[in-house]
mmCIF file of C-alpha atoms and ligand atoms in Angstrom:
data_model
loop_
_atom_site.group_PDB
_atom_site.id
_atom_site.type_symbol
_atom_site.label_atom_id
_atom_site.label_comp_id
_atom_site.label_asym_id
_atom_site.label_seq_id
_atom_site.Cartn_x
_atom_site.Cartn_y
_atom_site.Cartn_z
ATOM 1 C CA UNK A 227 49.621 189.403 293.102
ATOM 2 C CA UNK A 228 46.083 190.763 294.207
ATOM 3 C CA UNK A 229 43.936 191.993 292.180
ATOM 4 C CA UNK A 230 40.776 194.318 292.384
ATOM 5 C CA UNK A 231 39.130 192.815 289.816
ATOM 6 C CA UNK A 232 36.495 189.861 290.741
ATOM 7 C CA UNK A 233 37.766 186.233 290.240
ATOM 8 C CA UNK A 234 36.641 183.196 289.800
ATOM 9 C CA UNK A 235 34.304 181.342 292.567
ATOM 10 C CA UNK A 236 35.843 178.065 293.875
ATOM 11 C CA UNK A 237 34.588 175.275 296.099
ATOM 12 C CA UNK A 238 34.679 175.855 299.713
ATOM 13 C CA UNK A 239 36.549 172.537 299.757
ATOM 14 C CA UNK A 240 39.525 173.787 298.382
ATOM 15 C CA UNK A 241 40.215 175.942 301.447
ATOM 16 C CA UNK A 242 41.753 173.109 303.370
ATOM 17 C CA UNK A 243 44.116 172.518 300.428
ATOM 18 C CA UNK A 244 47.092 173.714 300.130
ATOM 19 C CA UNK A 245 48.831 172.522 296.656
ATOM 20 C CA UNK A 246 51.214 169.475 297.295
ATOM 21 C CA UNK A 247 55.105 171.087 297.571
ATOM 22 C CA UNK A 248 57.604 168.270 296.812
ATOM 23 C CA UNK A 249 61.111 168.562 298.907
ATOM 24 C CA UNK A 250 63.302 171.117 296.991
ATOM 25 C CA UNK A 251 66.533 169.344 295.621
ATOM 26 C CA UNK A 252 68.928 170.132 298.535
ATOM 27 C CA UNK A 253 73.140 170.993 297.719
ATOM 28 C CA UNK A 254 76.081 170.564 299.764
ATOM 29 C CA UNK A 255 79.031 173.760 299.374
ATOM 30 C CA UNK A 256 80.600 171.077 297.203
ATOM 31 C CA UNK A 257 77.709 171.048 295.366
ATOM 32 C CA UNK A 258 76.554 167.480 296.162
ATOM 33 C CA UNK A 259 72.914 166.607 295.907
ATOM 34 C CA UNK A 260 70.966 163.194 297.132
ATOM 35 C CA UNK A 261 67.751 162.575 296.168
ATOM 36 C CA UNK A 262 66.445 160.872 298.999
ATOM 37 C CA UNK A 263 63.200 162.279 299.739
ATOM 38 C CA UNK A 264 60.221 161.192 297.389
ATOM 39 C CA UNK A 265 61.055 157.035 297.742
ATOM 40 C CA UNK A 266 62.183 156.884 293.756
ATOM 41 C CA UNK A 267 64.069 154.337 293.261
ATOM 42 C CA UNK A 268 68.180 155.059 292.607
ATOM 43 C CA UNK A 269 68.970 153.083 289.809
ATOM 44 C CA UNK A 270 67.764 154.647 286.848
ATOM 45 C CA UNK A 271 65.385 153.094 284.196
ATOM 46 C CA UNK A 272 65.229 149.131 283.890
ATOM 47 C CA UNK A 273 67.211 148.734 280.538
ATOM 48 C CA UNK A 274 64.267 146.808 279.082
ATOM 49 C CA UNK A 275 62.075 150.086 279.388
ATOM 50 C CA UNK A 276 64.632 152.297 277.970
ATOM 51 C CA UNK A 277 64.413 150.367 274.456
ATOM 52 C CA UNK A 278 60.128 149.715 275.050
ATOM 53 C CA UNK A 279 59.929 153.450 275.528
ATOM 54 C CA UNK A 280 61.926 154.531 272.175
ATOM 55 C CA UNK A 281 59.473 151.796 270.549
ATOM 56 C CA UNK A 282 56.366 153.382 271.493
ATOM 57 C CA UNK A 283 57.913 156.989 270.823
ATOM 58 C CA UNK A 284 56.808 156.522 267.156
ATOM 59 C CA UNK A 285 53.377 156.062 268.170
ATOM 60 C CA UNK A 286 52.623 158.695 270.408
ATOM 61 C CA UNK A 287 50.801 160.617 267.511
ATOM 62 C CA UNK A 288 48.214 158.434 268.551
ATOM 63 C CA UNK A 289 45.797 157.933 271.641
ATOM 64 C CA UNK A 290 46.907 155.456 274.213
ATOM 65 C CA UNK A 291 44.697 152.241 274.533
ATOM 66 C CA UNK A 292 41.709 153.532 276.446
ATOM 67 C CA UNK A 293 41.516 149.906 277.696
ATOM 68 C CA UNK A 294 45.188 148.994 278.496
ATOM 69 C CA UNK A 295 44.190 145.518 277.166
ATOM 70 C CA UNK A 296 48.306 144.838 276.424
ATOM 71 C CA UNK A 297 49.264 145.886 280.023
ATOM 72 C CA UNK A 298 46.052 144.181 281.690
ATOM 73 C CA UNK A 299 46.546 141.257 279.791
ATOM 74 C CA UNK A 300 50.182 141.092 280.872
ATOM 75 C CA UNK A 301 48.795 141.683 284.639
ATOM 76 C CA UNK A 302 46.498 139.525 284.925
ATOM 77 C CA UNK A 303 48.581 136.409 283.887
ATOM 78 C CA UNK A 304 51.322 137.241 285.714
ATOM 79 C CA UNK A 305 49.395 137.496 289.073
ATOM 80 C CA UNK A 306 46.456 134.809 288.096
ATOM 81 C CA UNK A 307 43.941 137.693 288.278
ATOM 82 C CA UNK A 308 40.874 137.902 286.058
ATOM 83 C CA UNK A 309 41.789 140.855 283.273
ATOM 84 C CA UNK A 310 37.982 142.079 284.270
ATOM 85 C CA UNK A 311 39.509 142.460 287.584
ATOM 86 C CA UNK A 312 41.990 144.892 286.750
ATOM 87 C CA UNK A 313 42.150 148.685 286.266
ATOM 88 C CA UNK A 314 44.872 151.253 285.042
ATOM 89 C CA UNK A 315 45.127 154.848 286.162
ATOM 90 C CA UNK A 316 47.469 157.784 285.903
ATOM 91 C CA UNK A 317 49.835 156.711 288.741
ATOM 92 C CA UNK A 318 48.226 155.254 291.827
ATOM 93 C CA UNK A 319 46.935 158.378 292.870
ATOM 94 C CA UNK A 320 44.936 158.816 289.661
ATOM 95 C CA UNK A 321 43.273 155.290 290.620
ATOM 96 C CA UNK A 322 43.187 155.835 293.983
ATOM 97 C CA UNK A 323 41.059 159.653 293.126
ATOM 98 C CA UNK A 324 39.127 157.180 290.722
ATOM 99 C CA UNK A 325 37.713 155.133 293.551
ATOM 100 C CA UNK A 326 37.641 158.292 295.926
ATOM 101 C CA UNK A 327 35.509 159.959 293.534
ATOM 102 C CA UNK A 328 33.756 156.826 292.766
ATOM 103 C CA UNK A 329 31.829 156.130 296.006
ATOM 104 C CA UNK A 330 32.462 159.254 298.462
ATOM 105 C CA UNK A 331 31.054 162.846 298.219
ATOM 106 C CA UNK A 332 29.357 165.813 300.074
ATOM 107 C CA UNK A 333 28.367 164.082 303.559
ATOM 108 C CA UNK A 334 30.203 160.374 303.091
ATOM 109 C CA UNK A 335 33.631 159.962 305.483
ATOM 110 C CA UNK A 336 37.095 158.486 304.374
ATOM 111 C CA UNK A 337 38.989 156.777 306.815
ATOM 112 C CA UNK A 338 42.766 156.615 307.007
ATOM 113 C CA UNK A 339 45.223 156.697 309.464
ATOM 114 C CA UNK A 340 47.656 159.662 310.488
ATOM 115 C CA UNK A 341 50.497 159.944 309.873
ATOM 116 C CA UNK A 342 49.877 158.140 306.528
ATOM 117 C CA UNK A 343 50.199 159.084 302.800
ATOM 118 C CA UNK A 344 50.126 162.512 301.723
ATOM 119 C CA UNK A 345 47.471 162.126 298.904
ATOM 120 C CA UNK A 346 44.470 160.745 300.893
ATOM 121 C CA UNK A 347 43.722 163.819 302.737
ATOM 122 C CA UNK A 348 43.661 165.922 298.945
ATOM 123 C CA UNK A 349 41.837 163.479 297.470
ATOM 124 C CA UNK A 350 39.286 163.294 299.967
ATOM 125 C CA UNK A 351 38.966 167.061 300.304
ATOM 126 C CA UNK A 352 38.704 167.324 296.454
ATOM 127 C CA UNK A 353 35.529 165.152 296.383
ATOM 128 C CA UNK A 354 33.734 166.927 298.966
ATOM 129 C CA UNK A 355 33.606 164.038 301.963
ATOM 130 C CA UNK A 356 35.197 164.624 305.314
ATOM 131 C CA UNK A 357 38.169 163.280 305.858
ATOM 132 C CA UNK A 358 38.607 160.972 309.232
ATOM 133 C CA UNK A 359 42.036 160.310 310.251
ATOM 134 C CA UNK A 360 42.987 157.584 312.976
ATOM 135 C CA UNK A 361 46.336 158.063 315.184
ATOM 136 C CA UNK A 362 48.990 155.009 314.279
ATOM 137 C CA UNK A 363 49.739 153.213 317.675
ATOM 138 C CA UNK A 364 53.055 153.074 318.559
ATOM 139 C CA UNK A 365 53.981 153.223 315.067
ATOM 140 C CA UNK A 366 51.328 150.927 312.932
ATOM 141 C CA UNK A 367 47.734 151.119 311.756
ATOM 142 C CA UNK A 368 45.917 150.501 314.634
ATOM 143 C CA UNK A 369 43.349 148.648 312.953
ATOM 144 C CA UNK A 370 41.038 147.728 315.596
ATOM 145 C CA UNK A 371 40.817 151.702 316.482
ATOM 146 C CA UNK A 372 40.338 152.026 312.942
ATOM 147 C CA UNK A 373 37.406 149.355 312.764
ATOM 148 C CA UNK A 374 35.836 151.651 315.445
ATOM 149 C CA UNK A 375 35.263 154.246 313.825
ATOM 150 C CA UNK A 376 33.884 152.662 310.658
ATOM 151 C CA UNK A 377 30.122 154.579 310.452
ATOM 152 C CA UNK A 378 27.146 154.105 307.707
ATOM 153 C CA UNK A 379 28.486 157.544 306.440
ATOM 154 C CA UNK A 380 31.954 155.688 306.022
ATOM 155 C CA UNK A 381 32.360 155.162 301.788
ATOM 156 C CA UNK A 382 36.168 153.961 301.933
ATOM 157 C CA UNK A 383 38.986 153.468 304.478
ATOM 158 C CA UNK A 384 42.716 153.546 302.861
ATOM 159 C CA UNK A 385 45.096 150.641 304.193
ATOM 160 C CA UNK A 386 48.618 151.899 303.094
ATOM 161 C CA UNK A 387 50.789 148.617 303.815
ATOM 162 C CA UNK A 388 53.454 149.067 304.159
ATOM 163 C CA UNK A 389 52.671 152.560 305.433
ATOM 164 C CA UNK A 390 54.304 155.788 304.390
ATOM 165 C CA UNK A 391 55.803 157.314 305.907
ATOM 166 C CA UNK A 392 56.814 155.246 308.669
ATOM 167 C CA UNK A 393 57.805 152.005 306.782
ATOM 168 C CA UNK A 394 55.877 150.036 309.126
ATOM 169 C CA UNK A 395 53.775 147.206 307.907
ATOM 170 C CA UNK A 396 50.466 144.935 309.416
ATOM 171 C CA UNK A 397 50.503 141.493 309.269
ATOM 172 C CA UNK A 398 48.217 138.874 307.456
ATOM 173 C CA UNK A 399 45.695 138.025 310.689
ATOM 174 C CA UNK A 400 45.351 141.817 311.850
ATOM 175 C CA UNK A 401 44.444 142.771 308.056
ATOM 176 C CA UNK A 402 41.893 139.726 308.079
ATOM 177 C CA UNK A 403 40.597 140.487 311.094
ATOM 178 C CA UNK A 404 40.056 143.885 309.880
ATOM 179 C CA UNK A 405 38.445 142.962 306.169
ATOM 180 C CA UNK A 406 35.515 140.928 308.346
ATOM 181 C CA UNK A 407 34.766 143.555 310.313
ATOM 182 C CA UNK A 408 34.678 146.459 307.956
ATOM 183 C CA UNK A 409 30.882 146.366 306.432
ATOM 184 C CA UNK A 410 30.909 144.972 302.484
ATOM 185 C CA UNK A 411 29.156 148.234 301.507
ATOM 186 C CA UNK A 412 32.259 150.096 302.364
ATOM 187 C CA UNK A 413 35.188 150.122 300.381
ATOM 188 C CA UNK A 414 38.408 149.317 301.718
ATOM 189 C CA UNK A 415 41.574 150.185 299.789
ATOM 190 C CA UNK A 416 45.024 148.433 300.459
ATOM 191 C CA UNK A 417 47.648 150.381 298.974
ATOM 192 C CA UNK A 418 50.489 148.564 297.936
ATOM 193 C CA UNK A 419 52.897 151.283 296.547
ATOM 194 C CA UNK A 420 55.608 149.382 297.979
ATOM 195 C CA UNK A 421 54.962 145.567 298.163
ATOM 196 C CA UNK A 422 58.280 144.854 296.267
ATOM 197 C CA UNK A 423 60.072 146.112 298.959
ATOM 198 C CA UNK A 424 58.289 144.079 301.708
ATOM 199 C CA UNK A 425 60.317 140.792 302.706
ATOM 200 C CA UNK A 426 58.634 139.916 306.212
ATOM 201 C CA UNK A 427 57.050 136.395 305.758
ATOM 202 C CA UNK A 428 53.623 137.314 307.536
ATOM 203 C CA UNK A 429 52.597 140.981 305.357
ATOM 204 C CA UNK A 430 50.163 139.658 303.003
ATOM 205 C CA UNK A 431 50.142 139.804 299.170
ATOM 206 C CA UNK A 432 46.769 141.065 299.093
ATOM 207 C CA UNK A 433 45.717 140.049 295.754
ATOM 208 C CA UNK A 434 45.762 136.708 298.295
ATOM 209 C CA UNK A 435 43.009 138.618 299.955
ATOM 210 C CA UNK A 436 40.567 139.771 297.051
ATOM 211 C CA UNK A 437 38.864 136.238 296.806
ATOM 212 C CA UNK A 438 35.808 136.196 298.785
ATOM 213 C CA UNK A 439 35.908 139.497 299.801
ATOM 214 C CA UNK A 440 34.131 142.188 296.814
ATOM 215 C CA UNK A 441 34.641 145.331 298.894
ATOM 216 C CA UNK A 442 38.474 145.400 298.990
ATOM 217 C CA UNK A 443 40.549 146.866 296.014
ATOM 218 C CA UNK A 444 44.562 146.574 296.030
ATOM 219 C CA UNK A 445 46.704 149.731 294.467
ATOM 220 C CA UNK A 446 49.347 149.106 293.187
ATOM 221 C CA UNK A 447 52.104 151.159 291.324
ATOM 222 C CA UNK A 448 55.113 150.876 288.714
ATOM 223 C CA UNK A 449 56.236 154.141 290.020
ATOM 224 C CA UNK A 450 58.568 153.072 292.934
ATOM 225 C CA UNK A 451 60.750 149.815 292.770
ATOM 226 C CA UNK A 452 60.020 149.106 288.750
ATOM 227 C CA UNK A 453 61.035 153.047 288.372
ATOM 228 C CA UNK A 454 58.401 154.927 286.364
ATOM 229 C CA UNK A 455 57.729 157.616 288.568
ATOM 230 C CA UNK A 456 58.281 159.800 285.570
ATOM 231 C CA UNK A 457 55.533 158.257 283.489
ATOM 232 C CA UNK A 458 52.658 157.874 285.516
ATOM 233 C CA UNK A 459 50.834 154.782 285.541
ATOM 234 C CA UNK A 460 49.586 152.506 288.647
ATOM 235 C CA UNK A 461 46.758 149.875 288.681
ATOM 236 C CA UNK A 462 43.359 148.866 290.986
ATOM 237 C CA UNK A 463 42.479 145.100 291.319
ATOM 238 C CA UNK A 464 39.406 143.819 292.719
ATOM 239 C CA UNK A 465 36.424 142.118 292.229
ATOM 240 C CA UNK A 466 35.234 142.728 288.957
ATOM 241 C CA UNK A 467 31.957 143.747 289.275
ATOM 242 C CA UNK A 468 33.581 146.609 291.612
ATOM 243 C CA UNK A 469 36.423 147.382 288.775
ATOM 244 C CA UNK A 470 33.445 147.828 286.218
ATOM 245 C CA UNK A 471 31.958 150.142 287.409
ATOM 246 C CA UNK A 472 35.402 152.321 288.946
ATOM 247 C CA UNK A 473 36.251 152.014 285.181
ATOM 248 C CA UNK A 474 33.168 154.780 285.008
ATOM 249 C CA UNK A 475 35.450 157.323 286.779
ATOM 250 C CA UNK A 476 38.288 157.210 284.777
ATOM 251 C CA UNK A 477 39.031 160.493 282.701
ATOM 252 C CA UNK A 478 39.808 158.728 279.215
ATOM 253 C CA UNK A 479 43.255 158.117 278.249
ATOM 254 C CA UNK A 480 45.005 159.641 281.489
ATOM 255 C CA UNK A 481 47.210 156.023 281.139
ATOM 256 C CA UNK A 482 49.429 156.837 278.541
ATOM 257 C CA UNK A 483 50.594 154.815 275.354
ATOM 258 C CA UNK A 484 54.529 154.958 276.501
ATOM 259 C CA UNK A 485 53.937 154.791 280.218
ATOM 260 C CA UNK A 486 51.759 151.552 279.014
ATOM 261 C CA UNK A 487 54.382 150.263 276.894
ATOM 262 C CA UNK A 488 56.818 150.944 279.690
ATOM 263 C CA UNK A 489 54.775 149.117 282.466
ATOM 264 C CA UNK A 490 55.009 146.066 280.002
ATOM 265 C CA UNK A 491 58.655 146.121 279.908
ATOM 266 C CA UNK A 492 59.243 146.472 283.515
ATOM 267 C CA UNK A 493 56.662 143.646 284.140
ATOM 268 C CA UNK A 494 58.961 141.426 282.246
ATOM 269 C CA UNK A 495 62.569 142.672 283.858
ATOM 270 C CA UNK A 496 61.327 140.888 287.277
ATOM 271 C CA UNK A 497 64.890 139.802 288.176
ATOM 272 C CA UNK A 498 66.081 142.847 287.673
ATOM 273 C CA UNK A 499 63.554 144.447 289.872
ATOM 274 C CA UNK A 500 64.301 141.931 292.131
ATOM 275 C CA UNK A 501 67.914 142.266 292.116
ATOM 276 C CA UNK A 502 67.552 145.605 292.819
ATOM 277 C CA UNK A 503 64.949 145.853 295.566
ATOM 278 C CA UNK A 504 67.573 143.578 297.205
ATOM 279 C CA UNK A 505 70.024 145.749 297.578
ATOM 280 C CA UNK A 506 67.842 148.533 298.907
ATOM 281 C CA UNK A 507 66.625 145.903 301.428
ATOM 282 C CA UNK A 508 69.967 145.314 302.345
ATOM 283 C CA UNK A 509 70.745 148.994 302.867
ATOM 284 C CA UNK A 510 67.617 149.199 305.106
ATOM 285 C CA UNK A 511 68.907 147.262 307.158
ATOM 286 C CA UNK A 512 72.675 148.758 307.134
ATOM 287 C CA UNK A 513 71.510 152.345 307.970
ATOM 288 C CA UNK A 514 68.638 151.472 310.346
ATOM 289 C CA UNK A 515 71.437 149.137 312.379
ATOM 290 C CA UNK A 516 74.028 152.480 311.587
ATOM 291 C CA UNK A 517 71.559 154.642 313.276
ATOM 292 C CA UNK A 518 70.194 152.302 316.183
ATOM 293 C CA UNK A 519 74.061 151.998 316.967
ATOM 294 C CA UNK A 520 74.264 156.000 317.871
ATOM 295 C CA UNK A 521 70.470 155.732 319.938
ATOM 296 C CA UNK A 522 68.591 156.684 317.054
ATOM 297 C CA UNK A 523 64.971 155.061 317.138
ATOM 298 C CA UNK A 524 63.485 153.561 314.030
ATOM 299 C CA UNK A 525 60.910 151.846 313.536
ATOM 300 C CA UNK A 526 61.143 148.353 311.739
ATOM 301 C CA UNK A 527 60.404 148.931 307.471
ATOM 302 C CA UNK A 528 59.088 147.246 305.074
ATOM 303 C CA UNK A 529 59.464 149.376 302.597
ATOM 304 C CA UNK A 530 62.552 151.654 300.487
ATOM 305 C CA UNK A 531 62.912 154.042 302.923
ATOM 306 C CA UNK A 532 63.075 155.074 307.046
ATOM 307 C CA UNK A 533 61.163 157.175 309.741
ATOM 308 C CA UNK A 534 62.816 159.142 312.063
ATOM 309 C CA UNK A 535 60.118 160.100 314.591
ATOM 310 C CA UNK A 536 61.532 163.746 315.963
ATOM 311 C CA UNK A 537 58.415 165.299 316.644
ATOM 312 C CA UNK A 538 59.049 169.451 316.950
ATOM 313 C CA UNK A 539 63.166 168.522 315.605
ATOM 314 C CA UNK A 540 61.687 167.546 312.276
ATOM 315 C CA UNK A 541 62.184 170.459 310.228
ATOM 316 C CA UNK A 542 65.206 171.385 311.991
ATOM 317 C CA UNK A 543 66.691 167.844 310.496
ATOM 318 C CA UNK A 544 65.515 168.170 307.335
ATOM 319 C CA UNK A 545 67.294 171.503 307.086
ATOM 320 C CA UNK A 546 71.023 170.186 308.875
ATOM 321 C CA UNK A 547 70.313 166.966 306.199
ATOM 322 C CA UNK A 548 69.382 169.686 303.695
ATOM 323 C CA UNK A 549 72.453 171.768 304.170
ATOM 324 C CA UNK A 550 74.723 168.639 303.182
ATOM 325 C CA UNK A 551 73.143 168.141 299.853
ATOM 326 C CA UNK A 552 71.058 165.325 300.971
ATOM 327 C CA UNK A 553 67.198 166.206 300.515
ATOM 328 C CA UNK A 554 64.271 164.240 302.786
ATOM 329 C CA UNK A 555 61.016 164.086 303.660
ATOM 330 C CA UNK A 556 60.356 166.665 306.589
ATOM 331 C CA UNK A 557 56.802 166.474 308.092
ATOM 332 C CA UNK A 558 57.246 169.198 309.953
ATOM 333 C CA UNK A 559 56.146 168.421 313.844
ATOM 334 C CA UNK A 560 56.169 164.722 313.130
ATOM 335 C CA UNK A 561 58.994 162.972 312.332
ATOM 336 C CA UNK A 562 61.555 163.021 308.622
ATOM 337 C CA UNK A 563 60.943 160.067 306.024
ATOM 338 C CA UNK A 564 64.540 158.736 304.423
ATOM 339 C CA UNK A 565 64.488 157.019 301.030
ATOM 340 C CA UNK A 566 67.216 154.319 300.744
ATOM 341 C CA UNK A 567 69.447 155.127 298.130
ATOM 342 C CA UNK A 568 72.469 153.558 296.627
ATOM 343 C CA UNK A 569 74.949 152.707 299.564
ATOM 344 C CA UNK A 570 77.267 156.283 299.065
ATOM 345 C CA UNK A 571 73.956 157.917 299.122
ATOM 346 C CA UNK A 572 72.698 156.411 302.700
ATOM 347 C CA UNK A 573 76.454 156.963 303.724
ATOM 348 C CA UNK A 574 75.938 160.889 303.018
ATOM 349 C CA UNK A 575 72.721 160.511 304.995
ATOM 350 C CA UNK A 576 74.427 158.286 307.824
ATOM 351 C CA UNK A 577 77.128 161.106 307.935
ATOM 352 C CA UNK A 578 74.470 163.878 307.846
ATOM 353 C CA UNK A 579 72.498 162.783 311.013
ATOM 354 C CA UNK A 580 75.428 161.391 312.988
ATOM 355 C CA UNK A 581 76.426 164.825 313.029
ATOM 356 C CA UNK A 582 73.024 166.561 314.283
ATOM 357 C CA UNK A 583 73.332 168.040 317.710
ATOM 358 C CA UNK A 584 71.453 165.844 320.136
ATOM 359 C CA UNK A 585 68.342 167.391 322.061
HETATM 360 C C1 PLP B 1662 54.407 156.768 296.033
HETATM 361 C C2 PLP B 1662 53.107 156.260 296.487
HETATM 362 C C3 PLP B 1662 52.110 155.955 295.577
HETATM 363 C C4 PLP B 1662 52.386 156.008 294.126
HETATM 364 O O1 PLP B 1662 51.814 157.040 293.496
HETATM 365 P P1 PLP B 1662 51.844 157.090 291.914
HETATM 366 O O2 PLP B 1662 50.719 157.979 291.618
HETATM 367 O O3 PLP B 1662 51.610 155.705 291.411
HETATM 368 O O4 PLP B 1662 53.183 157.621 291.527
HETATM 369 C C5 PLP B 1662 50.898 155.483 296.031
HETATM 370 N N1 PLP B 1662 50.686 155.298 297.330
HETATM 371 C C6 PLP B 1662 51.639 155.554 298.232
HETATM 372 C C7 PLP B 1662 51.376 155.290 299.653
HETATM 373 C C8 PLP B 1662 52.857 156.067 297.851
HETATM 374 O O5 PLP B 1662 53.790 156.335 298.747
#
């Protein structure tokens, strides 16, 4: 609806935004639907933070810990990370605009690669600095490109390893390589959404990486493989000097009491998790050998889900995968990102794009 009336004045900035549109849930005529486009896990909620969440129910009347000293506590022995080291947010995005907004405005450049996650574009555009993205090469952060273009107006460069949304992850030596030469006074953010997923022996851990090196902060998230999309809550380590002061940005309270609680549980349900991220691992490798078998090029993941790279067919997919109940990830132009579901799930995939008609 227009209006005649006079409205509101809002940043220039927000003209380059448009507001983030998850995939609509798709249905087949027999009214089948598969979730397989926003990389949730499939197997519902661990059963440990089912009974921590009805626990913490009966407190919600109150504010969450503004500290998360519980849930950094529990973090920081787990990993053998300082607790001073550590720092909650409101998903990993809510950390990850936390350190945006912490060191980058008006003027100051944030580096990623393209494609590459969805968020860091927004969240660079909603702090006012210009966003500079970096082509993959054939398929992975080209990191020495990346390095490049690294400026004194450069405030942070995002690191998504394993990348979404092509899966694809950089070893231990190119990351390295990479930390030396990025200046100290320039943040550099590896985003480990989905480490649990990652089972090639040379992708670094990169809370390896933190010692010895005070400008790089890992991101990490309980949303994906310990299954709390639904509650929000991810986590920053780093040196703690750095972590002190992106504790400054954080709105108070945006990690919530339950999610909190939640995060706790899932911490301690590790075999479970693990259990679980094996079979998905498993079933990347079915459907990627499923769909290499009929010519269909993917590149090698790391992570819970798959990249098909079909430039101007993109949307076109998306809508034959969409018209058999089974939703993805269209980047229209680009290529379509597949979550790994449960193995009828991938079949309903498999059968979906086995049956698109061939350029
Ligand atoms: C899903 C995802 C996240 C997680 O976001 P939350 O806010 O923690 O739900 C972070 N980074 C990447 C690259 C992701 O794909």
């Amino acid at each position: 609806m227009t209006t005649t009336q006079e409205l509101p004045r809002f940043r220039a900035a927000l003209n380059h935004l448009v507001s983030y549109r998850p995939e609509p849930p798709a249905l087949s005529p027999e009214g089948r639907s598969y979730a397989l486009a926003a990389n949730e896990t499939p197997f519902g909620a661990l059963p440990e933070v089912a009974r921590a969440v009805e626990q913490a129910v009966a407190g919600v009347h109150r504010y969450p810990d503004n500290a998360g000293r519980a849930l950094t506590a529990e973090l920081a022995q787990r990993f053998g990370i300082a607790p001073e080291g550590i720092a909650l947010g409101c998903g990993s995005v809510g950390v990850a605009q936390q350190l945006v907004t912490a060191v980058a405005g008006p003027g100051d450049e944030v580096l990623y690669a393209r494609p590459s996650f969805e968020a860091y574009p927004l969240l660079t555009r909603l702090a006012g600095a210009t966003p500079v993205e970096v082509p993959l090469r054939e398929g992975t952060h080209d990191l020495a490109a990346m390095a490049e273009r690294v400026t004194d107006r450069t405030r942070l460069v995002f690191v998504c390893n394993p990348n979404n949304p092509t899966g694809t992850a950089v070893g231990r030596t190119a990351l390295e390589e990479f930390l030396a030469r990025v200046p100290g006074s320039c943040l550099v953010v590896l985003d480990e959404a989905y480490h649990e997923y990652v089972r090639a022996t040379d992708v670094p851990d990169g809370l390896s990486l933190l010692t010895g090196r005070p400008h790089l902060v890992v991101l990490r998230t309980f949303s994906k493989a310990y299954g709390l999309a639904g509650l929000r809550i991810g986590y920053a380590a780093g040196h703690p000097e750095v972590i002190g002061t992106l504790r400054k940005a954080y709105l108070p309270y945006s990690a919530g009491s339950v999610a909190q609680a939640a995060a706790i549980a899932a911490l301690r349900s590790g075999d479970e998790v693990a259990r679980r991220t094996d079979v998905i691992t498993a079933e990347r490798a079915r459907v990627a050998a499923a769909l290499g078998e009929r010519g269909w090029r993917v590149p090698a993941s790391e992570a819970n889900f798959l990249w098909l790279p079909l430039g101007e067919r993109a949307a076109a997919f998306g809508a034959h995968c969409a018209s058999a109940g089974v939703s993805v990830r269209a980047v229209a132009g680009s290529g379509v990102r597949v979550t790994l579901g449960l193995p009828a799930d991938n079949d309903a995939f498999l059968a979906a794009a086995l049956t698109f008609p061939p350029a």
